[in-house]
Amino acid sequence: MKKLCYLIKITFQTKFAYIKAFWFNIFGTAVSILIYYFLWKYVFQSRDELHGFTAAQITTYVILSRLLSSQFSGGINREFAEWVQRGDIVVELLRPVPLVFTLFWKKELGEFLFFFLFKGIPVTILASLILGGIGPDSAANLILFFTSVLISIGLMFWIEIMVGLVSFFTLSSYGLGYTKTALMSILSGGIVPLFLFPEGVARVLDYMPFAGYGFSAGFRFILEKYTATVGRFLSGTSDRVGDSSLETGVDGILRFAMKKTSWYRVADGNEN
């Protein structure tokens, strides 16, 4: 437990060291919220509801989606690529703490805790009061929302790991990283809610893992708009593949990448 607290402490210290960048990040998020808010305000000028959602509910969606998007848009895949390019990946793998363990607790949970305490709560409260958002109807819905976000952190972590592993073969994952961010924003409902997609497309996206991302599932929990599919998932009767299968797949890819990298290093040493 001391290791976990120490890793989170390092993340907090790093964030406080670059506090001006953090303020600019908050400013950028506020501008993004305002832009989307005025776009949706224009849509609701001629109607009171849109697919059963009111203007206040969509405002809540805008606030939550823009906040979560600002936190999860970067990703550890960029740092992974930089490690491979500079050769620092060897040092990271030789540390006494497992690499995946360090990345998850330091980069994912540590940064999320900092985001939640110093950005998520203040910006959500201020934006809801100023723009007219609404909160959850019960404590149970709020708990479900945070549970959805925590699951999203784990899901996003393994997706970023898989994207970062590509850098073992390409030495860079910038292009793929930006593609990943764009696809995740669209397929998870971060830009446009999934209920606005055509019925057939929305049905397909609802069965993909991205639909359980914080943008879509968390928004439904806050407003009690979750469907029967989500209800089956909560009750444990869903047939979706669990995170353990995803972790197993990532582990296999990592082992293959490291074997390939080690083979190249031995080959270069023999040539020299």
Coordinates of C-alpha atoms in Angstrom, one line a residue:
M1 CA 0.0 0.0 0.0
K2 CA 2.9 2.3 0.7
K3 CA 4.1 1.9 -2.9
L4 CA 0.7 2.8 -4.2
C5 CA 0.6 6.0 -2.1
Y6 CA 4.1 6.9 -3.1
L7 CA 3.3 6.6 -6.8
I8 CA 0.2 8.8 -6.4
K9 CA 2.2 11.3 -4.3
I10 CA 4.8 11.6 -7.1
T11 CA 2.0 12.3 -9.6
F12 CA 0.6 15.1 -7.4
Q13 CA 4.1 16.6 -6.9
T14 CA 4.7 16.6 -10.7
K15 CA 1.3 18.2 -11.4
F16 CA 1.9 20.9 -8.8
A17 CA 5.3 21.6 -10.3
Y18 CA 3.6 22.5 -13.6
I19 CA 0.6 24.4 -12.0
K20 CA 0.5 27.0 -14.8
A21 CA 0.0 24.3 -17.4
F22 CA -2.8 22.9 -15.3
W23 CA -4.6 26.3 -15.2
F24 CA -4.3 26.6 -19.0
N25 CA -5.8 23.1 -19.2
I26 CA -8.8 24.2 -17.1
F27 CA -9.2 27.2 -19.3
G28 CA -9.2 25.1 -22.4
T29 CA -11.8 22.7 -20.9
A30 CA -14.0 25.7 -20.0
V31 CA -13.8 27.0 -23.5
S32 CA -14.7 23.6 -24.9
I33 CA -17.7 23.3 -22.6
L34 CA -19.0 26.7 -23.6
I35 CA -18.6 26.0 -27.3
Y36 CA -20.6 22.7 -27.1
Y37 CA -23.1 24.4 -24.8
F38 CA -24.0 27.1 -27.2
L39 CA -24.2 24.6 -30.1
W40 CA -26.7 22.5 -28.2
K41 CA -28.5 25.7 -27.1
Y42 CA -29.1 26.6 -30.7
V43 CA -30.5 23.1 -31.3
F44 CA -33.0 23.5 -28.5
Q45 CA -34.3 26.9 -29.7
S46 CA -37.0 25.2 -31.7
R47 CA -37.8 22.3 -29.4
D48 CA -38.2 21.3 -25.8
E49 CA -36.9 17.8 -26.0
L50 CA -34.6 15.7 -28.2
H51 CA -35.1 11.9 -28.1
G52 CA -36.5 12.3 -24.6
F53 CA -33.7 14.5 -23.3
T54 CA -34.3 18.1 -22.2
A55 CA -31.9 21.0 -22.6
A56 CA -30.8 20.7 -18.9
Q57 CA -30.0 17.1 -19.4
I58 CA -27.9 17.7 -22.5
T59 CA -26.1 20.5 -20.7
T60 CA -25.1 17.9 -18.0
Y61 CA -23.9 15.7 -20.8
V62 CA -21.8 18.5 -22.3
I63 CA -20.2 19.2 -18.9
L64 CA -19.4 15.6 -18.1
S65 CA -18.3 14.6 -21.6
R66 CA -15.9 17.6 -22.1
L67 CA -14.4 17.1 -18.6
L68 CA -13.8 13.4 -19.1
S69 CA -12.5 13.9 -22.6
S70 CA -10.0 16.5 -21.4
Q71 CA -8.7 13.9 -18.9
F72 CA -8.5 10.9 -21.1
S73 CA -7.5 12.5 -24.4
G74 CA -3.8 12.2 -23.9
G75 CA -3.0 8.6 -22.9
I76 CA 0.1 6.7 -21.8
N77 CA 0.7 5.5 -25.4
R78 CA 2.7 8.7 -26.1
E79 CA 5.0 8.2 -23.1
F80 CA 5.4 4.6 -24.2
A81 CA 6.5 5.7 -27.7
E82 CA 9.0 8.2 -26.2
W83 CA 10.5 5.5 -24.0
V84 CA 11.1 3.3 -27.0
Q85 CA 12.5 6.1 -29.1
R86 CA 15.0 7.2 -26.4
G87 CA 15.8 3.7 -25.2
D88 CA 14.4 4.4 -21.7
I89 CA 12.0 1.4 -22.0
V90 CA 15.0 -0.8 -21.0
V91 CA 15.5 1.2 -17.7
E92 CA 11.7 1.1 -17.0
L93 CA 11.6 -2.7 -17.5
L94 CA 14.6 -3.2 -15.1
R95 CA 12.9 -1.3 -12.2
P96 CA 11.9 -3.5 -9.2
V97 CA 8.2 -2.4 -9.7
P98 CA 6.4 -4.0 -12.7
L99 CA 6.0 -1.5 -15.5
V100 CA 2.3 -2.0 -16.0
F101 CA 1.7 -1.6 -12.2
T102 CA 3.6 1.7 -12.2
L103 CA 1.8 3.0 -15.3
F104 CA -1.6 2.2 -13.9
W105 CA -1.2 3.6 -10.4
K106 CA 0.9 6.6 -11.3
K107 CA -0.4 7.7 -14.7
E108 CA -4.0 6.5 -14.6
L109 CA -5.2 6.5 -11.0
G110 CA -2.8 9.1 -9.7
E111 CA -3.7 11.6 -12.5
F112 CA -7.4 10.8 -12.2
L113 CA -7.4 11.5 -8.5
F114 CA -5.7 14.9 -9.1
F115 CA -8.1 15.6 -11.9
F116 CA -11.1 14.7 -9.7
L117 CA -10.1 16.8 -6.7
F118 CA -8.7 19.9 -8.4
K119 CA -10.6 20.0 -11.7
G120 CA -13.5 17.6 -11.9
I121 CA -15.4 18.7 -8.8
P122 CA -14.8 22.5 -9.0
V123 CA -15.5 22.8 -12.8
T124 CA -18.6 20.5 -12.6
I125 CA -20.2 22.6 -9.7
L126 CA -19.4 26.0 -11.3
A127 CA -20.5 24.9 -14.8
S128 CA -23.7 23.4 -13.5
L129 CA -24.6 26.5 -11.5
I130 CA -23.8 28.9 -14.4
L131 CA -25.1 26.9 -17.4
G132 CA -28.0 25.1 -15.6
G133 CA -27.0 21.5 -15.5
I134 CA -28.7 19.0 -13.3
G135 CA -27.4 16.4 -10.8
P136 CA -28.3 12.8 -10.1
D137 CA -31.7 12.0 -8.6
S138 CA -30.3 9.6 -5.9
A139 CA -27.0 8.6 -4.3
A140 CA -27.3 5.2 -6.0
N141 CA -27.1 6.8 -9.4
L142 CA -24.1 8.8 -8.3
I143 CA -22.4 5.6 -7.1
L144 CA -23.1 4.0 -10.5
F145 CA -21.7 6.9 -12.3
F146 CA -18.4 6.8 -10.4
T147 CA -18.3 3.0 -10.8
S148 CA -18.7 3.5 -14.6
V149 CA -15.9 6.0 -14.6
L150 CA -13.5 3.7 -12.7
I151 CA -14.3 0.8 -15.0
S152 CA -13.6 3.2 -17.9
I153 CA -10.2 4.0 -16.5
G154 CA -9.3 0.3 -16.6
L155 CA -10.7 -0.2 -20.1
M156 CA -8.9 2.9 -21.4
F157 CA -5.6 1.9 -19.7
W158 CA -5.4 -1.5 -21.6
I159 CA -6.4 0.1 -24.9
E160 CA -3.6 2.7 -24.5
I161 CA -1.2 -0.1 -23.6
M162 CA -2.0 -1.9 -26.8
V163 CA -1.6 1.3 -28.8
G164 CA 1.7 2.0 -27.1
L165 CA 3.0 -1.5 -27.9
V166 CA 2.9 -0.6 -31.6
S167 CA 5.9 1.7 -31.0
F168 CA 8.0 -1.4 -30.6
F169 CA 7.6 -1.9 -34.3
T170 CA 7.0 1.6 -35.6
L171 CA 9.2 3.5 -33.1
S172 CA 6.3 6.0 -32.9
S173 CA 2.6 5.9 -32.1
Y174 CA 1.7 9.5 -32.5
G175 CA -0.5 9.0 -35.6
L176 CA -2.2 5.9 -34.2
G177 CA -2.6 7.7 -30.8
Y178 CA -4.5 10.6 -32.4
T179 CA -6.6 8.1 -34.4
K180 CA -7.3 6.2 -31.1
T181 CA -8.4 9.4 -29.4
A182 CA -10.7 10.4 -32.3
L183 CA -12.3 7.0 -32.6
M184 CA -12.8 6.7 -28.8
S185 CA -14.5 10.1 -28.7
I186 CA -16.9 9.2 -31.5
L187 CA -17.7 5.6 -30.6
S188 CA -18.1 6.3 -26.9
G189 CA -20.5 9.3 -27.4
G190 CA -18.0 11.9 -26.3
I191 CA -18.7 14.2 -29.2
V192 CA -22.3 13.3 -30.1
P193 CA -24.5 11.2 -27.8
L194 CA -25.0 7.6 -29.1
F195 CA -28.8 8.0 -29.1
L196 CA -28.5 10.5 -31.9
F197 CA -26.9 7.9 -34.2
P198 CA -29.1 6.0 -36.6
E199 CA -30.9 3.1 -34.8
G200 CA -28.9 0.4 -36.5
V201 CA -25.6 2.1 -35.9
A202 CA -26.5 3.0 -32.3
R203 CA -27.5 -0.7 -31.6
V204 CA -24.1 -1.9 -32.9
L205 CA -22.2 0.7 -30.9
D206 CA -24.2 -0.1 -27.7
Y207 CA -22.8 -3.7 -27.8
M208 CA -19.2 -2.5 -28.2
P209 CA -17.0 -1.9 -25.2
F210 CA -16.7 1.8 -26.0
A211 CA -20.4 2.3 -25.0
G212 CA -19.5 1.5 -21.4
Y213 CA -17.0 4.4 -21.4
G214 CA -17.7 7.2 -19.0
F215 CA -19.2 9.5 -21.6
S216 CA -22.2 7.3 -22.4
A217 CA -22.8 4.9 -19.5
G218 CA -22.0 7.5 -16.8
F219 CA -24.3 10.0 -18.4
R220 CA -27.1 7.5 -18.5
F221 CA -26.6 6.6 -14.8
I222 CA -26.7 10.3 -13.8
L223 CA -30.0 10.9 -15.6
E224 CA -31.5 7.4 -15.1
K225 CA -31.5 6.7 -18.8
Y226 CA -29.7 3.4 -18.8
T227 CA -31.3 0.7 -21.0
A228 CA -32.1 -2.9 -20.4
T229 CA -28.7 -3.9 -21.9
V230 CA -27.0 -1.9 -19.2
G231 CA -29.3 -3.5 -16.6
R232 CA -28.3 -7.0 -17.7
F233 CA -24.6 -5.9 -17.5
L234 CA -25.1 -4.7 -13.9
S235 CA -26.9 -7.8 -12.9
G236 CA -24.1 -10.0 -14.2
T237 CA -26.0 -11.6 -17.1
S238 CA -24.3 -9.8 -19.9
D239 CA -22.2 -12.0 -22.3
R240 CA -19.6 -9.4 -23.0
V241 CA -15.9 -10.3 -22.8
G242 CA -14.4 -9.3 -19.4
D243 CA -11.3 -7.3 -18.8
S244 CA -9.4 -10.5 -17.9
S245 CA -9.4 -11.6 -21.6
L246 CA -8.2 -8.2 -22.6
E247 CA -5.4 -8.3 -20.0
T248 CA -4.4 -11.8 -21.3
G249 CA -4.2 -10.5 -24.8
V250 CA -2.1 -7.5 -23.9
D251 CA 0.3 -9.7 -21.9
G252 CA 0.8 -12.0 -24.9
I253 CA 1.4 -9.0 -27.2
L254 CA 3.9 -7.5 -24.7
R255 CA 5.8 -10.8 -24.5
F256 CA 6.0 -11.1 -28.3
A257 CA 7.2 -7.5 -28.6
M258 CA 9.9 -7.9 -26.0
K259 CA 11.1 -11.1 -27.7
K260 CA 11.3 -9.3 -31.0
T261 CA 13.1 -6.3 -29.5
S262 CA 15.6 -8.6 -27.7
W263 CA 16.3 -10.5 -30.9
Y264 CA 17.1 -7.2 -32.8
R265 CA 19.4 -6.1 -29.9
V266 CA 21.3 -9.4 -30.0
A267 CA 21.5 -9.2 -33.8
D268 CA 22.9 -5.7 -33.7
G269 CA 25.4 -6.7 -31.0
N270 CA 26.7 -9.6 -33.2
E271 CA 27.1 -7.3 -36.2
N272 CA 29.1 -4.9 -34.1

